CSV table of C-alpha atoms and ligand atoms in Angstrom, one decimal:
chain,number,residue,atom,x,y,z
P,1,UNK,CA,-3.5,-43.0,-54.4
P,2,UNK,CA,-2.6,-42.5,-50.8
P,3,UNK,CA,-1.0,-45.0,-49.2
P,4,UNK,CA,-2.1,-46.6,-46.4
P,5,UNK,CA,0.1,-46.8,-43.4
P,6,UNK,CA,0.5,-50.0,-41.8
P,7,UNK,CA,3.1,-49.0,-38.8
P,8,UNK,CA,0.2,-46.5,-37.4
P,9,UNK,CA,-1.9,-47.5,-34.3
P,10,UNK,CA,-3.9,-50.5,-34.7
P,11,UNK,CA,-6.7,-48.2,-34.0
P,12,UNK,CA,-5.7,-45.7,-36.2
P,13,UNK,CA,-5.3,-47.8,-39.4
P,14,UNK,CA,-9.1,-49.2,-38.4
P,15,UNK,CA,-10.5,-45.8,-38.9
P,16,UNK,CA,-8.4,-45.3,-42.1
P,17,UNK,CA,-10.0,-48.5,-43.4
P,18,UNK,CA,-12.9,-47.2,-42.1
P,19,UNK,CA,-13.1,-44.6,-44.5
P,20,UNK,CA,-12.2,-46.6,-47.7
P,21,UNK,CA,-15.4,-47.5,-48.7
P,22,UNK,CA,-16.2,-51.0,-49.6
P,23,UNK,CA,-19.5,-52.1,-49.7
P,24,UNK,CA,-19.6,-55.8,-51.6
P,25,UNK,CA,-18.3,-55.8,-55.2
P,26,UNK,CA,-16.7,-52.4,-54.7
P,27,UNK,CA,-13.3,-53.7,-52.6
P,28,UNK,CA,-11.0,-52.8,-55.8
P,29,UNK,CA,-9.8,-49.7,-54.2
P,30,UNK,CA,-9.0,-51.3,-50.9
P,31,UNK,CA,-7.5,-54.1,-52.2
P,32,UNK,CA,-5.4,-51.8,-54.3
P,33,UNK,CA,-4.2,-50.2,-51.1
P,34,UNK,CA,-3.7,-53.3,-49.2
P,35,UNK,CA,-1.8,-54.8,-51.9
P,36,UNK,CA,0.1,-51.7,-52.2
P,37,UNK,CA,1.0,-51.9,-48.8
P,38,UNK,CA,2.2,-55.5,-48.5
P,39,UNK,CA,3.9,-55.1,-51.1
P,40,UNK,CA,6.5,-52.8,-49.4
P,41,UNK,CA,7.7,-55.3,-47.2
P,42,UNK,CA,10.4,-57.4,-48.5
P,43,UNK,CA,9.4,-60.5,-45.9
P,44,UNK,CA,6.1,-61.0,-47.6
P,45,UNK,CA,5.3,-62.6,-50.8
P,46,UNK,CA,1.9,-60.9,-51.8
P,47,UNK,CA,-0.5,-62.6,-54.5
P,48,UNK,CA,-3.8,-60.8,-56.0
P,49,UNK,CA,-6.5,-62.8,-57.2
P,50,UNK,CA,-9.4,-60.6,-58.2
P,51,UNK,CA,-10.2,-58.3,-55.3
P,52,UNK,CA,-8.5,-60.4,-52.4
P,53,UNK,CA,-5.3,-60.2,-51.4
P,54,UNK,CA,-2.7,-63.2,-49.9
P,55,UNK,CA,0.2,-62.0,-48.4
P,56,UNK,CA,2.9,-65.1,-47.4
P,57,UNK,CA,5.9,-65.0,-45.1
P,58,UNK,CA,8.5,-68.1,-46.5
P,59,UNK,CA,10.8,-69.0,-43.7
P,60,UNK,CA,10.4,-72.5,-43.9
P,61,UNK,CA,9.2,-72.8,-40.6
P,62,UNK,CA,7.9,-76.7,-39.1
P,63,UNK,CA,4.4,-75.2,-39.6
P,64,UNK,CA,1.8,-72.4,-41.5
P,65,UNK,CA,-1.0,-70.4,-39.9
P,66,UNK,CA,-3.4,-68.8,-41.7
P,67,UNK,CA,-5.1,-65.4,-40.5
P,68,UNK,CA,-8.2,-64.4,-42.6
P,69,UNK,CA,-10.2,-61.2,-42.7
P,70,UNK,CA,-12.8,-60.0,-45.3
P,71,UNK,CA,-12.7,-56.4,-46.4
P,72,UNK,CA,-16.4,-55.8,-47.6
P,73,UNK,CA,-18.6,-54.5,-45.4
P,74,UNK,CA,-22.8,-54.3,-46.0
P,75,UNK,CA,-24.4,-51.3,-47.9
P,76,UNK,CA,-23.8,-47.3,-46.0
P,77,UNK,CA,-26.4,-46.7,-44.0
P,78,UNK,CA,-25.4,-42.8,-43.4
P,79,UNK,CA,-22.5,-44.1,-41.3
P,80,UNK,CA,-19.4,-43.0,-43.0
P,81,UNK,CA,-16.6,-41.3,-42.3
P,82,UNK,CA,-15.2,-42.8,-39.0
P,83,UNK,CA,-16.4,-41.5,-35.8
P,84,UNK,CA,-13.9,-41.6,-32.9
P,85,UNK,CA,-15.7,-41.4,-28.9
P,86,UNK,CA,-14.9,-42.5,-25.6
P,87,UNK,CA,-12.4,-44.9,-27.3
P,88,UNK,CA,-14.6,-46.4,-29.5
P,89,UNK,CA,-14.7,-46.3,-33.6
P,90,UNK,CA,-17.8,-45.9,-34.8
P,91,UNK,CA,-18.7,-46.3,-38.7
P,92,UNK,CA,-19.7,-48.8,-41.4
P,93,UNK,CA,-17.5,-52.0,-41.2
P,94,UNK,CA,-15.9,-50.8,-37.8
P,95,UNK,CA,-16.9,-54.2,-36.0
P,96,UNK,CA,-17.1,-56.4,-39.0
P,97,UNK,CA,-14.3,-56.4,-39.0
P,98,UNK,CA,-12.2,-53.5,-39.9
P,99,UNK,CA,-10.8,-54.2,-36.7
P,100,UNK,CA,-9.8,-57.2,-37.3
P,101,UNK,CA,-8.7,-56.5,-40.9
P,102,UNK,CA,-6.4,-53.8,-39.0
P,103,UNK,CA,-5.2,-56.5,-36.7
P,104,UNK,CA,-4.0,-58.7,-39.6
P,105,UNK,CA,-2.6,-55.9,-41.6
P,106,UNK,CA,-0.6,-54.9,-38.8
P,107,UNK,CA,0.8,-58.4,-37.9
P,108,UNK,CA,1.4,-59.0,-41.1
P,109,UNK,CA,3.7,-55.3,-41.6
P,110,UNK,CA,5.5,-56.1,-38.4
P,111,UNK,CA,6.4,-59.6,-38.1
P,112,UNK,CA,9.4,-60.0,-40.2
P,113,UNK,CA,10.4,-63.1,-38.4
P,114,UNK,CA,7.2,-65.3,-37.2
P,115,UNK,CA,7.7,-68.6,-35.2
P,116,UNK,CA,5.5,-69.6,-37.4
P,117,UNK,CA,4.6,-69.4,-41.3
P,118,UNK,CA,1.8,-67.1,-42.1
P,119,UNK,CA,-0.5,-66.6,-44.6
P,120,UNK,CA,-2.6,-63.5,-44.4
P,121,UNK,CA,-5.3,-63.6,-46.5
P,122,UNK,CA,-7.9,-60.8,-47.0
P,123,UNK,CA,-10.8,-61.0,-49.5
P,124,UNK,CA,-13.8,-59.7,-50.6
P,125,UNK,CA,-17.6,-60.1,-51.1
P,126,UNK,CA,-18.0,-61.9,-47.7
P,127,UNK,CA,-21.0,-60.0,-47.1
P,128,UNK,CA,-22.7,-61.4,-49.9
P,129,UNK,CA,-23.8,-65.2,-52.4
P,130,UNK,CA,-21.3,-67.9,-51.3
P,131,UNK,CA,-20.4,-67.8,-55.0
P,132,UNK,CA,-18.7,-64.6,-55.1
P,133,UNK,CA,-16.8,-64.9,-51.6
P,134,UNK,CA,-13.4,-64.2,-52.0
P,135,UNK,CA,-12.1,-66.9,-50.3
P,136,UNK,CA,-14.7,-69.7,-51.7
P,137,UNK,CA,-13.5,-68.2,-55.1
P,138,UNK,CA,-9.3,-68.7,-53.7
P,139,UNK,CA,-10.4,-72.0,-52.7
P,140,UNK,CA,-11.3,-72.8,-55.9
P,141,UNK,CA,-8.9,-71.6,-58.1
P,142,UNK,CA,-5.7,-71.3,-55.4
P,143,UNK,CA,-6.4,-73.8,-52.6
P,144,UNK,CA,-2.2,-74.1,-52.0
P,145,UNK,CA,-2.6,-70.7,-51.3
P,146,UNK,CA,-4.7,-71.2,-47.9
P,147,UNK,CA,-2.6,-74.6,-46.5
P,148,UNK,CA,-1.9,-74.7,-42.8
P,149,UNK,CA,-2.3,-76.3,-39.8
P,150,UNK,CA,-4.5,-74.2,-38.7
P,151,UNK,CA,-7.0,-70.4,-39.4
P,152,UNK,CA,-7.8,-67.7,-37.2
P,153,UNK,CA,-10.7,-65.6,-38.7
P,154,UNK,CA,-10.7,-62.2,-37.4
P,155,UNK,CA,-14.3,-61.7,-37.2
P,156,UNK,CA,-15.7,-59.8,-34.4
P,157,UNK,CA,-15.9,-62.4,-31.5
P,158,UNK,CA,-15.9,-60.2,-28.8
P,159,UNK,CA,-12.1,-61.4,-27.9
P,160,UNK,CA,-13.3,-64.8,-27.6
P,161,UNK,CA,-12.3,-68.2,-29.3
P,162,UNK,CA,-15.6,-69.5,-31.2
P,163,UNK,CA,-14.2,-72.8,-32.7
P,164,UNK,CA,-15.3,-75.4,-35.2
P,165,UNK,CA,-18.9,-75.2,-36.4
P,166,UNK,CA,-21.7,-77.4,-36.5
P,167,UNK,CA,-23.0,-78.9,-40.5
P,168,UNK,CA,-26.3,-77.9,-41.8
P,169,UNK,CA,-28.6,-80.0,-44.3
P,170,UNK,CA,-32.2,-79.3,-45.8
P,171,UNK,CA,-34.5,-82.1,-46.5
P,172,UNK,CA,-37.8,-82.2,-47.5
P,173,UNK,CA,-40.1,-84.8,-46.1
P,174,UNK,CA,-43.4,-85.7,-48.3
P,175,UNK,CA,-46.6,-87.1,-48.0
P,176,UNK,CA,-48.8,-87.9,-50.3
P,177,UNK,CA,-52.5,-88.6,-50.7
P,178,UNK,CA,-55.4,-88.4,-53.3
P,179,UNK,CA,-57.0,-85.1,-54.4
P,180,UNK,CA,-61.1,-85.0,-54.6
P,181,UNK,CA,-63.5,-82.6,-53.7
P,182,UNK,CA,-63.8,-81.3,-50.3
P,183,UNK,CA,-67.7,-81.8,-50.6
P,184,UNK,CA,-66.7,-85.6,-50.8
P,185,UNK,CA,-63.4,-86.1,-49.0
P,186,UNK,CA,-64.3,-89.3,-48.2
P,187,UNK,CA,-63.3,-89.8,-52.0
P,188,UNK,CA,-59.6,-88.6,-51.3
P,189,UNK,CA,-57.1,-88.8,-48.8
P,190,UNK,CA,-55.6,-85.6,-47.4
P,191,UNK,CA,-51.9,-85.3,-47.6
P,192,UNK,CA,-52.0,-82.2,-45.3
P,193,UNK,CA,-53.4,-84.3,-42.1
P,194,UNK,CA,-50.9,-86.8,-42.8
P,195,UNK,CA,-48.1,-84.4,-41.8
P,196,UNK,CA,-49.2,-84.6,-38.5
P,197,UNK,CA,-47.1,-87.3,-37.9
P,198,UNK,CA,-44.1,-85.2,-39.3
P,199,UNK,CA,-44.6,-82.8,-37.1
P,200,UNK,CA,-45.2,-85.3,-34.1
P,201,UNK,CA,-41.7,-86.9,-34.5
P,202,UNK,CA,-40.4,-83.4,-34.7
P,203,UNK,CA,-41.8,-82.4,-31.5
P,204,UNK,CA,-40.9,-85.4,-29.6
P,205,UNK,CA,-37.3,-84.8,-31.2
P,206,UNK,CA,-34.5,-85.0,-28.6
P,207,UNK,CA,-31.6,-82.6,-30.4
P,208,UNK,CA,-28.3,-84.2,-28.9
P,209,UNK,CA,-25.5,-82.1,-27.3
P,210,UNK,CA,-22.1,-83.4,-28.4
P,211,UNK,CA,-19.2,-82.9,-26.5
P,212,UNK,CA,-16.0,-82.2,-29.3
P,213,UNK,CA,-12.3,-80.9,-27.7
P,214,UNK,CA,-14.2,-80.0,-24.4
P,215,UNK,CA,-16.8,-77.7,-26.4
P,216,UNK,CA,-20.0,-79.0,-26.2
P,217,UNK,CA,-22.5,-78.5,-29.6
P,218,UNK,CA,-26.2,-78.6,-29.3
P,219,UNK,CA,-27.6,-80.0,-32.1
P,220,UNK,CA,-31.0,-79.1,-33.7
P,221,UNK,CA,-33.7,-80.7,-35.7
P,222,UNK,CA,-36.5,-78.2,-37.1
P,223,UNK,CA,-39.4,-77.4,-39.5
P,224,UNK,CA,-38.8,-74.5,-41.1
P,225,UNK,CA,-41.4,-74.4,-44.0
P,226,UNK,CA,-44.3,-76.9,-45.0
P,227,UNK,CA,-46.7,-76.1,-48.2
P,228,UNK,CA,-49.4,-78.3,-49.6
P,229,UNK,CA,-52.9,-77.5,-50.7
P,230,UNK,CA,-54.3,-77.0,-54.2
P,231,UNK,CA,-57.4,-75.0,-53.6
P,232,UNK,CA,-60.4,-74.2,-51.6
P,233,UNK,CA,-62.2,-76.8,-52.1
P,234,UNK,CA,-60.0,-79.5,-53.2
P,235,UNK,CA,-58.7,-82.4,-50.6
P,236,UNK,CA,-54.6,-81.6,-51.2
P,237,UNK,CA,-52.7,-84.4,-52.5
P,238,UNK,CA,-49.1,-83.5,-51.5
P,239,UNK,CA,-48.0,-82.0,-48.3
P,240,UNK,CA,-44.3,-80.8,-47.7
P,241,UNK,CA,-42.7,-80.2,-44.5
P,242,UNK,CA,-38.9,-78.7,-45.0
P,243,UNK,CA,-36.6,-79.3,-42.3
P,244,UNK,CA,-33.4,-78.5,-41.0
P,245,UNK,CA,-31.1,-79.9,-39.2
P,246,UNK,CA,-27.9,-78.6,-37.6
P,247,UNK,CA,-25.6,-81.3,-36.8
P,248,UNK,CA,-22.3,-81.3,-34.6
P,249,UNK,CA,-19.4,-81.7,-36.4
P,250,UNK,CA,-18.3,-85.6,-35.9
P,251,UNK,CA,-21.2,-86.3,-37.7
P,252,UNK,CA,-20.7,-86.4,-41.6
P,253,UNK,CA,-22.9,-85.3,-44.3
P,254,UNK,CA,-23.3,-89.1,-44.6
P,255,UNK,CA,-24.6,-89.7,-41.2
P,256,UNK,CA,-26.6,-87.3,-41.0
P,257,UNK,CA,-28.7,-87.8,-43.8
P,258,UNK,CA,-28.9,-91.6,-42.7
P,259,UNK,CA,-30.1,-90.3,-39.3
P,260,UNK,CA,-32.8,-88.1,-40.5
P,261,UNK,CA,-33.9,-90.9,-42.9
P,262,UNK,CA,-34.1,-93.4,-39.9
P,263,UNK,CA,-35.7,-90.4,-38.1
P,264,UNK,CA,-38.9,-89.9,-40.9
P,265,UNK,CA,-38.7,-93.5,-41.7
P,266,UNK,CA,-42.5,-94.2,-43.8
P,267,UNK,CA,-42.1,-91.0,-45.5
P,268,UNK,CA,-40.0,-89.6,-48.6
P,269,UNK,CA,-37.4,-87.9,-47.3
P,270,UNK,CA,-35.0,-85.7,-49.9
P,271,UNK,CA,-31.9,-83.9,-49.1
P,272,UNK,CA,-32.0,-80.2,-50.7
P,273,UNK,CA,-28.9,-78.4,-49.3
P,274,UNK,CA,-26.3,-79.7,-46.9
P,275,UNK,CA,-22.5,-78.4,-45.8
P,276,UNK,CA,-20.8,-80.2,-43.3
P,277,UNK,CA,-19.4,-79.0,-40.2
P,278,UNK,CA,-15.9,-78.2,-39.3
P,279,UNK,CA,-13.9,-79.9,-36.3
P,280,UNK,CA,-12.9,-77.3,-33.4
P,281,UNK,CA,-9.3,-79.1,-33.8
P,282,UNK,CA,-8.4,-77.6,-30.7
P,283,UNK,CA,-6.4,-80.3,-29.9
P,284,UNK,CA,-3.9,-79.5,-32.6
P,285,UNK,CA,0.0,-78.2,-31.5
P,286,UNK,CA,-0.3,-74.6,-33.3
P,287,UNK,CA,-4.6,-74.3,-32.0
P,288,UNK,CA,-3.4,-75.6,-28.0
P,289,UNK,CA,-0.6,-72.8,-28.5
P,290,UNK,CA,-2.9,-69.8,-29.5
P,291,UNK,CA,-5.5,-71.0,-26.3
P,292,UNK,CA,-2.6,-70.8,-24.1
P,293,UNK,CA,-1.9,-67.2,-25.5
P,294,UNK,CA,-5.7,-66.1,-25.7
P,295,UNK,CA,-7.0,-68.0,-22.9
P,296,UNK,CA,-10.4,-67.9,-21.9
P,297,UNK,CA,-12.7,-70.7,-22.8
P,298,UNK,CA,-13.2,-71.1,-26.0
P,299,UNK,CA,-17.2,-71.3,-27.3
P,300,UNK,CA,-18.9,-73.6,-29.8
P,301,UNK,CA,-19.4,-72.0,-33.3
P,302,UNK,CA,-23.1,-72.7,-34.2
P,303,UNK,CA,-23.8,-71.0,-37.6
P,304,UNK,CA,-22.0,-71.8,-40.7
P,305,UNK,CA,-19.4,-69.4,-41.7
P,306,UNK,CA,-15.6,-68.8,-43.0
P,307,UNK,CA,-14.3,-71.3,-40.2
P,308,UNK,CA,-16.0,-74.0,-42.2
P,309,UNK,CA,-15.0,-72.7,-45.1
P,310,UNK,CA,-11.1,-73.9,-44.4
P,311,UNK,CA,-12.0,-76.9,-42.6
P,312,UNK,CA,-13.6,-77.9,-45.7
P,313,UNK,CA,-9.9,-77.7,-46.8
P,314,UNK,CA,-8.4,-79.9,-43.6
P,315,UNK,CA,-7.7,-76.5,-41.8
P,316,UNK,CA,-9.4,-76.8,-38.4
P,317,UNK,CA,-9.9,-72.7,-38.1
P,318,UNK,CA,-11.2,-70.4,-35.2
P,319,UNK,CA,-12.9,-67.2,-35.3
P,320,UNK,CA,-11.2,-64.8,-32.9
P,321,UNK,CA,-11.6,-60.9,-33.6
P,322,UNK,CA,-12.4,-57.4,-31.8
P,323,UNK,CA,-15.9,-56.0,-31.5
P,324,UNK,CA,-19.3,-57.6,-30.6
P,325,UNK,CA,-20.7,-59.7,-33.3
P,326,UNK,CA,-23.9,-58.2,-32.7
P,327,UNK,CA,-23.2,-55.3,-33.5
P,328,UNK,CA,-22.2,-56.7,-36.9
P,329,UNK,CA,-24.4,-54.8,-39.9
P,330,UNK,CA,-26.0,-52.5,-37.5
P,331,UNK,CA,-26.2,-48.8,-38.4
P,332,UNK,CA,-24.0,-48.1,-35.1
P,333,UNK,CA,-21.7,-50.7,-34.7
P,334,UNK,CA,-18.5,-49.5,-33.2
P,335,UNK,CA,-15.3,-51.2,-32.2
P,336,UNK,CA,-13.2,-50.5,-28.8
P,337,UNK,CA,-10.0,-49.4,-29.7
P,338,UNK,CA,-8.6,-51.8,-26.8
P,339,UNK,CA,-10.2,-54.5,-28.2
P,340,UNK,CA,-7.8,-54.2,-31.3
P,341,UNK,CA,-4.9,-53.8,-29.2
P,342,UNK,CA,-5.5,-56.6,-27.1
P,343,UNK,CA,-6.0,-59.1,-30.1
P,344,UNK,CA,-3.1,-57.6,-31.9
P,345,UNK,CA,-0.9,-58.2,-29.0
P,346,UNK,CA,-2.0,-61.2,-28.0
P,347,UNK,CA,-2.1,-62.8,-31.6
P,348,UNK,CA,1.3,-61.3,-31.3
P,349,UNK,CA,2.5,-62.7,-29.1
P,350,UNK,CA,1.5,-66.4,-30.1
P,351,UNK,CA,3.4,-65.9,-33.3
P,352,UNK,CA,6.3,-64.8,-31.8
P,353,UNK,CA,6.7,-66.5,-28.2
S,1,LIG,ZN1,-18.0,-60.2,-41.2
């Protein structure tokens, strides 16, 4: 096995992890080599579970950070080996997020004396069913293992602070009515025209925008489904409309299922799926230090990801990485090799300063 080099370029090490290919339930050989690597350094204490690695430093320090990076990347899509241009790294998994796998790998090689604690933890099957993630699994099985005060995840973020994210719940909301043949409705009572009203409160719908740690979250309330009918000629007797609601993060699970009950009030309303949101916790010591350092203004999170994933644990967590997250499963997605540099240094330099 060669090894991999952790004191190259931060660049340099993202095209090398580049071309270790590890599409979603194939990481084994790059978690061997990142294992492997950790392992050489006497100031970490690295832990395997499956295909994710944890690599601690144990100073005793006042406080632990946790910097997180997953090392699957989606299925090739003819874009391997690494392709170097105009300072850019082109390949499979070059934006999400070898580059910010790089970033942590480095960090964690180099810092032999953080101001802080750190756990760096790098897993696998991101890409894929929340019940194989890596870190859902960690959580699970090892949630000491992913304490702190607070969790950068280095997914591509274009440089900029995305914090907190908003919660998400699925409800169905039902009506129902009487079946009978369409050649004598007036026998029945149609289910599907009494969704109107459904889909009238929905319309009329005001979505509030929450103001959390100076971020402000934009809530959302929408249908995203409805079924009902039996057959051509039959007056339907159940109508369905599914809706979901994205809710900002002071609002618990709780609440939110009491408001969209108070909002469909007259109708059966049942929750399918829910996760809450996660607090920006921006406000904390160790989060109001890495803003200082990475400045710029920091942007709501609006989709569910890894960041709630450890505020689920009391970890407020940011996502902070190189590359564009657009780019993110794209046959060309690249990273700029500044892009690395500058989060390396500046990640640096809040765990050092
Ligand atoms: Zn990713």
């Amino acid at each position: 096995m060669t090894k991999l080099e952790l004191t190259q370029s931060g660049p340099d090490l993202a095209a090398a992890l580049v071309d270790i290919p590890s599409v979603s339930g194939t990481e084994e050989k790059i978690a061997n080599k990142v294992e492997a690597a950790l392992s050489a350094y006497a100031h970490l204490k690295v832990f395997r579970h499956g295909n994710t690695v944890v690599a601690r430093t144990d100073l005793g320090r006042d406080e632990r950070v946790v910097l997180a990076g997953h090392l699957d990347t989606v299925p090739l899509n003819d874009n391997l080996p690494a392709r170097r241009a105009d300072g850019l790294i082109h390949g499979l998994g070059a934006c999400d997020m070898k580059g910010g796998v790089a970033v942590g790998l480095r960090l964690a090689a180099t810092l032999a004396e953080p101001n802080r604690d750190i756990t760096y933890v790098f897993y696998d099957c991101e890409e894929v069913e929340a019940e194989r993630n890596g870190l859902y699994l960690l959580s699970r099985s090892n949630p000491e293992l992913l304490e702190g005060v607070f969790a950068v995840v280095m997914e591509p973020s274009n440089g900029v602070v995305e914090a907190g994210c908003q919660g998400t719940m699925r409800v169905e909301v039902t009506t129902r009515g009487e079946r009978a043949h369409s050649a004598r409705s007036w026998m029945g009572k149609n289910a599907i025209h009494a969704a109107r009203e459904i889909l009238a409160r929905l319309t009329a719908y005001e979505p509030r925008r929450v103001p959390i740690d100076g971020l402000e979250y934009r809530e959302g309330l929408n249908a995203v489904g409805i079924s009902g009918g039996v057959a051509g000629n039959v007056v339907p007797d159940l109508c369905m409309v599914t809706v979901n609601y994205r809710f900002a993060p002071s609002r618990s699970e709780a609440e939110a299922e009491a408001h969209l009950r108070e909002v469909f009030d007259g109708f059966e309303v049942q929750v399918t799926d829910s996760a809450p949101g996660g607090l920006p916790g921006l406000g904390r010591p160790a989060a109001a230090a890495f803003l200082a350092v990475v400045g710029g203004e920091p942007q709501p999170k609006f989709g569910w990801t890894d960041v709630a994933r450890f505020t689920l644990l009391g970890v407020p967590a940011v996502n902070y990485g190189p590359g564009d997250p657009l780019l993110a499963h794209k046959q060309e997605e690249f990273v700029p090799e500044a892009e690395i540099e500058q989060c390396e240094q500046r990640l640096r330099t809040w765990l050092t300063a």
